[in-house]
mmCIF file of C-alpha atoms and ligand atoms in Angstrom:
data_model
loop_
_atom_site.group_PDB
_atom_site.id
_atom_site.type_symbol
_atom_site.label_atom_id
_atom_site.label_comp_id
_atom_site.label_asym_id
_atom_site.label_seq_id
_atom_site.Cartn_x
_atom_site.Cartn_y
_atom_site.Cartn_z
ATOM 1 C CA UNK A 153 -47.401 -101.498 4.757
ATOM 2 C CA UNK A 154 -50.587 -103.514 5.223
ATOM 3 C CA UNK A 155 -50.445 -107.187 6.107
ATOM 4 C CA UNK A 156 -52.737 -110.173 5.959
ATOM 5 C CA UNK A 157 -55.422 -109.519 8.551
ATOM 6 C CA UNK A 158 -57.531 -112.603 7.981
ATOM 7 C CA UNK A 159 -56.527 -116.232 7.724
ATOM 8 C CA UNK A 160 -57.043 -118.615 4.802
ATOM 9 C CA UNK A 161 -59.302 -120.537 7.166
ATOM 10 C CA UNK A 162 -61.633 -117.566 7.645
ATOM 11 C CA UNK A 163 -61.752 -116.923 3.914
ATOM 12 C CA UNK A 164 -62.351 -120.621 3.205
ATOM 13 C CA UNK A 165 -65.217 -120.609 5.709
ATOM 14 C CA UNK A 166 -66.814 -117.575 3.997
ATOM 15 C CA UNK A 167 -66.558 -119.467 0.684
ATOM 16 C CA UNK A 168 -68.327 -122.507 2.138
ATOM 17 C CA UNK A 169 -71.002 -120.640 4.086
ATOM 18 C CA UNK A 170 -72.313 -118.452 1.253
ATOM 19 C CA UNK A 171 -73.849 -119.114 -2.115
ATOM 20 C CA UNK A 172 -73.689 -116.070 -4.415
ATOM 21 C CA UNK A 173 -70.314 -114.575 -5.283
ATOM 22 C CA UNK A 174 -69.064 -111.741 -7.467
ATOM 23 C CA UNK A 175 -65.358 -111.800 -8.334
ATOM 24 C CA UNK A 176 -63.850 -108.476 -9.388
ATOM 25 C CA UNK A 177 -60.446 -107.044 -10.273
ATOM 26 C CA UNK A 178 -58.972 -103.760 -11.426
ATOM 27 C CA UNK A 179 -59.671 -101.690 -14.528
ATOM 28 C CA UNK A 180 -57.111 -102.086 -17.333
ATOM 29 C CA UNK A 181 -56.608 -105.667 -16.145
ATOM 30 C CA UNK A 182 -53.387 -107.605 -16.638
ATOM 31 C CA UNK A 183 -52.685 -111.324 -16.703
ATOM 32 C CA UNK A 184 -52.607 -111.560 -12.915
ATOM 33 C CA UNK A 185 -55.981 -109.846 -12.540
ATOM 34 C CA UNK A 186 -57.788 -111.907 -15.210
ATOM 35 C CA UNK A 187 -56.035 -115.215 -14.502
ATOM 36 C CA UNK A 188 -56.711 -114.865 -10.767
ATOM 37 C CA UNK A 189 -60.389 -114.045 -11.342
ATOM 38 C CA UNK A 190 -60.937 -117.046 -13.596
ATOM 39 C CA UNK A 191 -58.991 -119.434 -11.364
ATOM 40 C CA UNK A 192 -60.967 -118.547 -8.244
ATOM 41 C CA UNK A 193 -64.260 -118.522 -10.163
ATOM 42 C CA UNK A 194 -63.630 -122.037 -11.509
ATOM 43 C CA UNK A 195 -62.778 -123.329 -8.059
ATOM 44 C CA UNK A 196 -65.882 -121.782 -6.445
ATOM 45 C CA UNK A 197 -68.109 -123.057 -9.269
ATOM 46 C CA UNK A 198 -66.825 -126.561 -8.623
ATOM 47 C CA UNK A 199 -67.742 -126.038 -4.973
ATOM 48 C CA UNK A 200 -71.310 -125.616 -6.245
ATOM 49 C CA UNK A 201 -71.446 -121.834 -5.898
ATOM 50 C CA UNK A 202 -73.154 -119.176 -8.010
ATOM 51 C CA UNK A 203 -70.321 -117.118 -9.393
ATOM 52 C CA UNK A 204 -70.278 -113.898 -11.392
ATOM 53 C CA UNK A 205 -66.935 -112.793 -12.814
ATOM 54 C CA UNK A 206 -66.805 -109.150 -13.848
ATOM 55 C CA UNK A 207 -64.197 -106.742 -15.063
ATOM 56 C CA UNK A 208 -64.836 -103.158 -16.146
ATOM 57 C CA UNK A 209 -63.040 -103.821 -19.449
ATOM 58 C CA UNK A 210 -64.415 -107.313 -20.036
ATOM 59 C CA UNK A 211 -62.155 -110.102 -21.296
ATOM 60 C CA UNK A 212 -59.215 -108.754 -23.288
ATOM 61 C CA UNK A 213 -58.575 -110.169 -26.754
ATOM 62 C CA UNK A 214 -55.008 -111.065 -25.755
ATOM 63 C CA UNK A 215 -56.158 -113.193 -22.813
ATOM 64 C CA UNK A 216 -59.166 -114.757 -24.507
ATOM 65 C CA UNK A 217 -57.192 -118.051 -24.799
ATOM 66 C CA UNK A 218 -57.402 -118.498 -21.005
ATOM 67 C CA UNK A 219 -59.364 -121.531 -19.879
ATOM 68 C CA UNK A 220 -63.095 -120.565 -19.520
ATOM 69 C CA UNK A 221 -62.258 -116.999 -20.559
ATOM 70 C CA UNK A 222 -65.835 -116.515 -21.750
ATOM 71 C CA UNK A 223 -67.177 -116.688 -18.201
ATOM 72 C CA UNK A 224 -65.659 -113.269 -17.493
ATOM 73 C CA UNK A 225 -67.844 -110.374 -18.673
ATOM 74 C CA UNK A 226 -68.327 -106.653 -18.202
ATOM 75 C CA UNK A 227 -70.386 -105.798 -15.107
ATOM 76 C CA UNK A 228 -74.169 -105.366 -15.496
ATOM 77 C CA UNK A 229 -75.597 -101.851 -15.562
ATOM 78 C CA UNK A 230 -78.062 -102.492 -12.739
ATOM 79 C CA UNK A 231 -77.566 -103.831 -9.218
ATOM 80 C CA UNK A 232 -77.394 -107.590 -8.578
ATOM 81 C CA UNK A 233 -77.917 -109.550 -5.397
ATOM 82 C CA UNK A 234 -74.796 -111.284 -4.175
ATOM 83 C CA UNK A 235 -73.695 -112.472 -0.747
ATOM 84 C CA UNK A 236 -69.964 -112.058 -1.128
ATOM 85 C CA UNK A 237 -67.893 -109.679 -3.252
ATOM 86 C CA UNK A 238 -64.267 -110.594 -3.814
ATOM 87 C CA UNK A 239 -61.740 -108.009 -4.980
ATOM 88 C CA UNK A 240 -58.571 -109.531 -6.438
ATOM 89 C CA UNK A 241 -55.275 -107.797 -7.234
ATOM 90 C CA UNK A 242 -56.816 -104.358 -6.640
ATOM 91 C CA UNK A 243 -54.941 -101.882 -4.451
ATOM 92 C CA UNK A 244 -57.723 -99.331 -4.161
ATOM 93 C CA UNK A 245 -61.453 -99.838 -4.383
ATOM 94 C CA UNK A 246 -62.113 -97.229 -7.060
ATOM 95 C CA UNK A 247 -59.965 -99.277 -9.466
ATOM 96 C CA UNK A 248 -62.786 -101.850 -9.412
ATOM 97 C CA UNK A 249 -64.793 -99.546 -11.706
ATOM 98 C CA UNK A 250 -68.571 -99.637 -11.995
ATOM 99 C CA UNK A 251 -68.843 -103.275 -10.826
ATOM 100 C CA UNK A 252 -68.515 -101.789 -7.388
ATOM 101 C CA UNK A 253 -71.994 -100.213 -7.718
ATOM 102 C CA UNK A 254 -73.557 -103.423 -9.024
ATOM 103 C CA UNK A 255 -72.926 -105.269 -5.761
ATOM 104 C CA UNK A 256 -73.736 -102.788 -3.038
ATOM 105 C CA UNK A 257 -75.855 -105.474 -1.387
ATOM 106 C CA UNK A 258 -72.900 -107.794 -0.715
ATOM 107 C CA UNK A 259 -72.845 -108.817 2.948
ATOM 108 C CA UNK A 260 -69.147 -109.552 2.975
ATOM 109 C CA UNK A 261 -66.210 -108.044 1.109
ATOM 110 C CA UNK A 262 -63.065 -110.116 0.657
ATOM 111 C CA UNK A 263 -59.880 -108.351 -0.418
ATOM 112 C CA UNK A 264 -57.035 -110.569 -1.690
ATOM 113 C CA UNK A 265 -54.025 -108.734 -3.064
ATOM 114 C CA UNK A 266 -50.251 -108.315 -3.128
ATOM 115 C CA UNK A 267 -49.919 -104.524 -3.534
ATOM 116 C CA UNK A 268 -48.048 -102.918 -0.616
ATOM 117 C CA UNK A 269 -50.172 -99.771 -1.074
ATOM 118 C CA UNK A 270 -53.421 -101.711 -0.434
ATOM 119 C CA UNK A 271 -54.963 -100.065 2.657
ATOM 120 C CA UNK A 272 -56.823 -103.254 3.594
ATOM 121 C CA UNK A 273 -60.411 -102.356 2.702
ATOM 122 C CA UNK A 274 -63.083 -105.027 3.180
ATOM 123 C CA UNK A 275 -64.209 -107.452 5.890
ATOM 124 C CA UNK A 276 -61.800 -110.308 5.199
ATOM 125 C CA UNK A 277 -58.435 -109.025 4.084
ATOM 126 C CA UNK A 278 -55.459 -111.015 2.853
ATOM 127 C CA UNK A 279 -52.771 -108.705 1.495
ATOM 128 C CA UNK A 280 -49.318 -110.230 1.156
ATOM 129 C CA UNK A 281 -46.874 -107.753 -0.403
ATOM 130 C CA UNK A 282 -44.169 -110.428 -0.519
ATOM 131 C CA UNK A 283 -46.185 -112.485 -3.019
ATOM 132 C CA UNK A 284 -45.139 -111.740 -6.612
ATOM 133 C CA UNK A 285 -48.683 -112.217 -7.895
ATOM 134 C CA UNK A 286 -52.216 -112.468 -6.566
ATOM 135 C CA UNK A 287 -52.270 -115.806 -8.408
ATOM 136 C CA UNK A 288 -49.587 -117.111 -6.049
ATOM 137 C CA UNK A 289 -51.702 -116.208 -2.983
ATOM 138 C CA UNK A 290 -54.698 -117.954 -4.570
ATOM 139 C CA UNK A 291 -52.674 -121.114 -5.136
ATOM 140 C CA UNK A 292 -51.748 -121.160 -1.427
ATOM 141 C CA UNK A 293 -55.371 -120.479 -0.445
ATOM 142 C CA UNK A 294 -56.764 -123.217 -2.705
ATOM 143 C CA UNK A 295 -54.238 -125.761 -1.432
ATOM 144 C CA UNK A 296 -54.501 -124.850 2.234
ATOM 145 C CA UNK A 297 -58.328 -124.890 2.175
ATOM 146 C CA UNK A 298 -58.478 -127.951 -0.077
ATOM 147 C CA UNK A 299 -60.647 -126.116 -2.577
ATOM 148 C CA UNK A 300 -61.330 -127.658 -5.992
ATOM 149 C CA UNK A 301 -58.281 -127.570 -8.276
ATOM 150 C CA UNK A 302 -57.815 -128.834 -11.837
ATOM 151 C CA UNK A 303 -55.870 -128.176 -15.036
ATOM 152 C CA UNK A 304 -58.009 -125.194 -16.108
ATOM 153 C CA UNK A 305 -57.452 -123.534 -12.718
ATOM 154 C CA UNK A 306 -53.727 -124.342 -12.910
ATOM 155 C CA UNK A 307 -53.459 -122.719 -16.368
ATOM 156 C CA UNK A 308 -55.064 -119.512 -15.159
ATOM 157 C CA UNK A 309 -52.809 -119.373 -12.108
ATOM 158 C CA UNK A 310 -49.754 -120.070 -14.263
ATOM 159 C CA UNK A 311 -50.552 -117.118 -16.532
ATOM 160 C CA UNK A 312 -51.260 -114.893 -13.498
ATOM 161 C CA UNK A 313 -47.887 -115.707 -11.938
ATOM 162 C CA UNK A 314 -45.900 -115.729 -15.176
ATOM 163 C CA UNK A 315 -47.128 -112.297 -16.291
ATOM 164 C CA UNK A 316 -46.633 -110.582 -12.906
ATOM 165 C CA UNK A 317 -43.104 -111.968 -12.536
ATOM 166 C CA UNK A 318 -42.065 -111.072 -16.099
ATOM 167 C CA UNK A 319 -41.788 -114.788 -16.921
ATOM 168 C CA UNK A 320 -40.189 -115.637 -13.579
ATOM 169 C CA UNK A 321 -37.500 -112.970 -14.014
ATOM 170 C CA UNK A 322 -38.305 -110.078 -11.650
ATOM 171 C CA UNK A 323 -36.749 -110.050 -8.169
ATOM 172 C CA UNK A 324 -40.161 -110.772 -6.601
ATOM 173 C CA UNK A 325 -39.793 -114.331 -7.959
ATOM 174 C CA UNK A 326 -38.976 -116.613 -5.031
ATOM 175 C CA UNK A 327 -38.107 -120.284 -4.564
ATOM 176 C CA UNK A 328 -41.749 -120.781 -3.600
ATOM 177 C CA UNK A 329 -42.830 -119.292 -6.939
ATOM 178 C CA UNK A 330 -40.871 -121.982 -8.786
ATOM 179 C CA UNK A 331 -42.246 -124.688 -6.488
ATOM 180 C CA UNK A 332 -45.766 -123.507 -7.272
ATOM 181 C CA UNK A 333 -44.961 -123.359 -10.990
ATOM 182 C CA UNK A 334 -43.779 -126.971 -10.772
ATOM 183 C CA UNK A 335 -47.072 -127.937 -9.097
ATOM 184 C CA UNK A 336 -48.994 -126.170 -11.846
ATOM 185 C CA UNK A 337 -47.037 -128.011 -14.533
ATOM 186 C CA UNK A 338 -47.710 -131.300 -12.731
ATOM 187 C CA UNK A 339 -51.412 -130.377 -12.764
ATOM 188 C CA UNK A 340 -51.241 -130.360 -16.561
ATOM 189 C CA UNK A 341 -50.132 -126.892 -17.684
ATOM 190 C CA UNK A 342 -48.503 -127.145 -21.127
ATOM 191 C CA UNK A 343 -45.674 -124.642 -20.636
ATOM 192 C CA UNK A 344 -44.701 -124.395 -24.319
ATOM 193 C CA UNK A 345 -48.247 -123.861 -25.542
ATOM 194 C CA UNK A 346 -49.228 -121.376 -22.861
ATOM 195 C CA UNK A 347 -46.054 -119.292 -23.176
ATOM 196 C CA UNK A 348 -46.551 -119.130 -26.914
ATOM 197 C CA UNK A 349 -50.072 -117.815 -26.340
ATOM 198 C CA UNK A 350 -48.920 -115.232 -23.817
ATOM 199 C CA UNK A 351 -45.608 -114.103 -25.342
ATOM 200 C CA UNK A 352 -45.514 -115.095 -29.006
ATOM 201 C CA UNK A 353 -48.933 -114.197 -30.261
ATOM 202 C CA UNK A 354 -48.916 -110.396 -30.396
ATOM 203 C CA UNK A 355 -50.887 -108.564 -33.064
ATOM 204 C CA UNK A 356 -48.630 -106.798 -35.575
ATOM 205 C CA UNK A 357 -49.992 -103.403 -34.466
ATOM 206 C CA UNK A 358 -48.280 -103.908 -31.077
ATOM 207 C CA UNK A 359 -44.863 -103.996 -32.717
ATOM 208 C CA UNK A 360 -45.811 -101.027 -34.896
ATOM 209 C CA UNK A 361 -46.699 -99.244 -31.661
ATOM 210 C CA UNK A 362 -43.280 -100.114 -30.223
ATOM 211 C CA UNK A 363 -41.655 -98.594 -33.341
ATOM 212 C CA UNK A 364 -43.515 -95.306 -32.729
ATOM 213 C CA UNK A 365 -42.755 -95.308 -29.008
ATOM 214 C CA UNK A 366 -39.037 -95.768 -29.657
ATOM 215 C CA UNK A 367 -39.094 -92.651 -31.851
ATOM 216 C CA UNK A 368 -40.121 -90.636 -28.747
ATOM 217 C CA UNK A 369 -37.580 -92.300 -26.428
ATOM 218 C CA UNK A 370 -35.590 -89.881 -24.241
ATOM 219 C CA UNK A 371 -33.054 -90.168 -21.458
ATOM 220 C CA UNK A 372 -32.439 -88.108 -18.330
ATOM 221 C CA UNK A 373 -29.830 -88.216 -15.604
ATOM 222 C CA UNK A 374 -27.004 -89.582 -17.709
ATOM 223 C CA UNK A 375 -29.138 -92.480 -18.897
ATOM 224 C CA UNK A 376 -30.534 -93.516 -15.528
ATOM 225 C CA UNK A 377 -34.053 -92.475 -16.506
ATOM 226 C CA UNK A 378 -35.584 -93.599 -19.803
ATOM 227 C CA UNK A 379 -39.043 -92.725 -21.048
ATOM 228 C CA UNK A 380 -41.309 -92.766 -24.065
ATOM 229 C CA UNK A 381 -44.828 -91.571 -24.688
ATOM 230 C CA UNK A 382 -47.968 -92.273 -26.666
ATOM 231 C CA UNK A 383 -50.318 -89.504 -27.795
ATOM 232 C CA UNK A 384 -53.999 -90.064 -28.540
ATOM 233 C CA UNK A 385 -53.242 -89.048 -32.127
ATOM 234 C CA UNK A 386 -50.624 -91.776 -32.610
ATOM 235 C CA UNK A 387 -52.809 -94.354 -30.857
ATOM 236 C CA UNK A 388 -55.683 -93.520 -33.224
ATOM 237 C CA UNK A 389 -53.471 -93.621 -36.324
ATOM 238 C CA UNK A 390 -52.159 -97.062 -35.395
ATOM 239 C CA UNK A 391 -55.553 -98.343 -34.237
ATOM 240 C CA UNK A 392 -54.047 -99.775 -31.058
ATOM 241 C CA UNK A 393 -56.037 -101.101 -28.119
ATOM 242 C CA UNK A 394 -55.134 -100.097 -24.545
ATOM 243 C CA UNK A 395 -54.001 -103.688 -23.871
ATOM 244 C CA UNK A 396 -51.413 -103.546 -26.689
ATOM 245 C CA UNK A 397 -48.908 -101.615 -24.605
ATOM 246 C CA UNK A 398 -48.693 -104.036 -21.660
ATOM 247 C CA UNK A 399 -45.019 -104.945 -21.276
ATOM 248 C CA UNK A 400 -43.556 -102.517 -23.825
ATOM 249 C CA UNK A 401 -42.007 -100.524 -20.970
ATOM 250 C CA UNK A 402 -39.719 -103.523 -20.420
ATOM 251 C CA UNK A 403 -37.761 -102.451 -23.511
ATOM 252 C CA UNK A 404 -36.717 -99.336 -21.568
ATOM 253 C CA UNK A 405 -36.029 -101.203 -18.368
ATOM 254 C CA UNK A 406 -33.809 -103.625 -20.278
ATOM 255 C CA UNK A 407 -31.330 -100.890 -21.272
ATOM 256 C CA UNK A 408 -27.987 -101.001 -19.442
ATOM 257 C CA UNK A 409 -27.660 -98.158 -16.911
ATOM 258 C CA UNK A 410 -31.379 -97.414 -16.765
ATOM 259 C CA UNK A 411 -32.754 -97.400 -13.211
ATOM 260 C CA UNK A 412 -36.189 -95.941 -13.837
ATOM 261 C CA UNK A 413 -38.288 -96.534 -16.948
ATOM 262 C CA UNK A 414 -41.424 -94.502 -17.600
ATOM 263 C CA UNK A 415 -44.232 -94.782 -20.106
ATOM 264 C CA UNK A 416 -46.663 -91.891 -20.620
ATOM 265 C CA UNK A 417 -49.995 -92.563 -22.292
ATOM 266 C CA UNK A 418 -52.399 -89.737 -23.098
ATOM 267 C CA UNK A 419 -55.962 -90.667 -22.083
ATOM 268 C CA UNK A 420 -59.276 -89.306 -23.357
ATOM 269 C CA UNK A 421 -60.291 -87.796 -19.992
ATOM 270 C CA UNK A 422 -57.658 -85.065 -19.844
ATOM 271 C CA UNK A 423 -55.310 -87.278 -17.848
ATOM 272 C CA UNK A 424 -52.111 -89.111 -18.627
ATOM 273 C CA UNK A 425 -51.530 -92.687 -17.538
ATOM 274 C CA UNK A 426 -48.065 -93.006 -16.095
ATOM 275 C CA UNK A 427 -46.441 -96.406 -15.868
ATOM 276 C CA UNK A 428 -43.155 -96.696 -13.974
ATOM 277 C CA UNK A 429 -40.550 -99.419 -13.423
ATOM 278 C CA UNK A 430 -37.442 -99.469 -11.274
ATOM 279 C CA UNK A 431 -34.428 -101.774 -11.384
ATOM 280 C CA UNK A 432 -33.261 -100.928 -7.875
ATOM 281 C CA UNK A 433 -34.920 -101.629 -4.514
ATOM 282 C CA UNK A 434 -33.376 -98.309 -3.435
ATOM 283 C CA UNK A 435 -35.514 -96.443 -5.950
ATOM 284 C CA UNK A 436 -39.132 -96.920 -4.906
ATOM 285 C CA UNK A 437 -41.355 -95.951 -7.837
ATOM 286 C CA UNK A 438 -44.504 -96.673 -5.801
ATOM 287 C CA UNK A 439 -43.549 -93.797 -3.493
ATOM 288 C CA UNK A 440 -43.062 -91.504 -6.497
ATOM 289 C CA UNK A 441 -46.426 -92.502 -7.994
ATOM 290 C CA UNK A 442 -48.193 -92.063 -4.653
ATOM 291 C CA UNK A 443 -47.195 -88.384 -4.727
ATOM 292 C CA UNK A 444 -49.352 -88.165 -7.851
ATOM 293 C CA UNK A 445 -52.295 -90.130 -6.443
ATOM 294 C CA UNK A 446 -51.195 -93.499 -7.807
ATOM 295 C CA UNK A 447 -49.643 -96.590 -6.263
ATOM 296 C CA UNK A 448 -48.380 -100.106 -6.948
ATOM 297 C CA UNK A 449 -45.200 -101.917 -5.938
ATOM 298 C CA UNK A 450 -41.647 -100.769 -5.180
ATOM 299 C CA UNK A 451 -40.404 -101.789 -8.628
ATOM 300 C CA UNK A 452 -43.616 -101.377 -10.682
ATOM 301 C CA UNK A 453 -46.143 -98.631 -10.144
ATOM 302 C CA UNK A 454 -48.478 -96.247 -11.914
ATOM 303 C CA UNK A 455 -50.698 -93.203 -11.656
ATOM 304 C CA UNK A 456 -53.200 -91.175 -13.653
ATOM 305 C CA UNK A 457 -52.188 -87.536 -13.666
ATOM 306 C CA UNK A 458 -54.252 -84.585 -14.893
ATOM 307 C CA UNK A 459 -52.621 -82.386 -17.538
ATOM 308 C CA UNK A 460 -51.326 -82.456 -21.098
ATOM 309 C CA UNK A 461 -48.797 -85.065 -22.160
ATOM 310 C CA UNK A 462 -45.969 -82.499 -22.149
ATOM 311 C CA UNK A 463 -46.911 -81.087 -18.723
ATOM 312 C CA UNK A 464 -47.204 -84.462 -17.065
ATOM 313 C CA UNK A 465 -43.945 -85.669 -18.631
ATOM 314 C CA UNK A 466 -42.136 -82.670 -17.213
ATOM 315 C CA UNK A 467 -43.616 -82.960 -13.704
ATOM 316 C CA UNK A 468 -43.027 -86.689 -13.444
ATOM 317 C CA UNK A 469 -39.484 -86.632 -14.850
ATOM 318 C CA UNK A 470 -38.657 -83.845 -12.412
ATOM 319 C CA UNK A 471 -40.001 -85.891 -9.498
ATOM 320 C CA UNK A 472 -37.944 -88.900 -10.603
ATOM 321 C CA UNK A 473 -34.833 -86.748 -11.005
ATOM 322 C CA UNK A 474 -35.290 -85.495 -7.435
ATOM 323 C CA UNK A 475 -35.059 -89.105 -6.311
ATOM 324 C CA UNK A 476 -32.270 -90.472 -8.530
ATOM 325 C CA UNK A 477 -30.349 -87.180 -8.661
ATOM 326 C CA UNK A 478 -30.132 -86.371 -12.367
ATOM 327 C CA UNK A 479 -27.576 -83.562 -11.911
ATOM 328 C CA UNK A 480 -24.929 -85.584 -10.139
HETATM 329 P P1 5GP B 27 -48.813 -100.844 -14.915
HETATM 330 O O1 5GP B 27 -47.680 -99.912 -15.093
HETATM 331 O O2 5GP B 27 -48.506 -102.216 -15.401
HETATM 332 O O3 5GP B 27 -50.119 -100.305 -15.399
HETATM 333 O O4 5GP B 27 -49.001 -100.969 -13.356
HETATM 334 C C1 5GP B 27 -47.954 -101.347 -12.514
HETATM 335 C C2 5GP B 27 -48.440 -101.459 -11.115
HETATM 336 O O5 5GP B 27 -48.863 -100.182 -10.632
HETATM 337 C C3 5GP B 27 -49.638 -102.372 -10.975
HETATM 338 O O6 5GP B 27 -49.404 -103.181 -9.853
HETATM 339 C C4 5GP B 27 -50.809 -101.469 -10.760
HETATM 340 O O7 5GP B 27 -51.722 -102.019 -9.895
HETATM 341 C C5 5GP B 27 -50.214 -100.205 -10.210
HETATM 342 N N1 5GP B 27 -50.908 -99.052 -10.805
HETATM 343 C C6 5GP B 27 -50.920 -98.706 -12.091
HETATM 344 N N2 5GP B 27 -51.663 -97.600 -12.300
HETATM 345 C C7 5GP B 27 -52.136 -97.235 -11.092
HETATM 346 C C8 5GP B 27 -52.982 -96.162 -10.636
HETATM 347 O O8 5GP B 27 -53.442 -95.304 -11.395
HETATM 348 N N3 5GP B 27 -53.249 -96.140 -9.301
HETATM 349 C C9 5GP B 27 -52.745 -97.050 -8.432
HETATM 350 N N4 5GP B 27 -53.059 -96.948 -7.142
HETATM 351 N N5 5GP B 27 -51.952 -98.070 -8.833
HETATM 352 C C10 5GP B 27 -51.653 -98.157 -10.133
HETATM 353 MN MN1 MN B 28 -50.805 -108.428 -9.605
#
């Protein structure tokens, strides 16, 4: 397990000493990735810095309500001169996508993350696997380095933390998480409004997708393993966007007796995206996903596996059954 190798002080100094920054996060971003990027970008801009905020997939429709969402764009096709590149919430560098190429000239790489599988790439590294969200680490960094902080930054951090803790429900939620949430509310976050935007504003096609997924639902190991899958054909028929399925796996996790929940999504490149959740610290889904070239956290992990939907389903379910003992 990697640990924080640099201090907030060193990172704060790099912020102050340089002028041009690029802030990146992982492909298929979630609320923690996008909220963290925007929060840090807003703070650095208020410090008077030149800040580019790029994500391979651009701003997602579902997070376009975030404060200053429009400042986040897809990366440029050509190279750009920056002094510092900051990777947020990204366990391995290739999940940064093509933005990585655009900033080869960066003099310093800063890696801030909470994935235990993060190997600690970069010059300044702050990886804290005990933090439930990268947004929580950024709050601590902003406060400890007395970086600019306002309501827009607080809103982005609130969404980052809320989405990565499953609305403050997952076991990674600590007393400190609630203390930070209280600080964010004091800074002006409107909890009712923001939760409505995050959790009660889904497009109808997302629920139609859930209906189709539930038709494919299957159980292994006496109900300890639950899975469902999405084919390219069904995705096309429903007209769903990749972002529509974020969180649907929680319907499987929420079933009594289920320990491992799995979602299989057929991709266009001959691979299947596997998304895995565990309800028991004893069942480490990150370790299972790492066997297939993926990674993540003990209770939430993923991988992209080559093969047809049926092949990948079989291989993955077998690997899970080896861990949870489906025969017993
Ligand atoms: P999700 O299932 O929500 O896509 O991802 C859950 C967790 O697993 C996230 O923390 C994410 O970073 C990690 N993860 C998902 N897919 C991959 C992957 O293909 N490779 C790696 N290394 N991590 C992944
Ligand atoms: Mn995260």
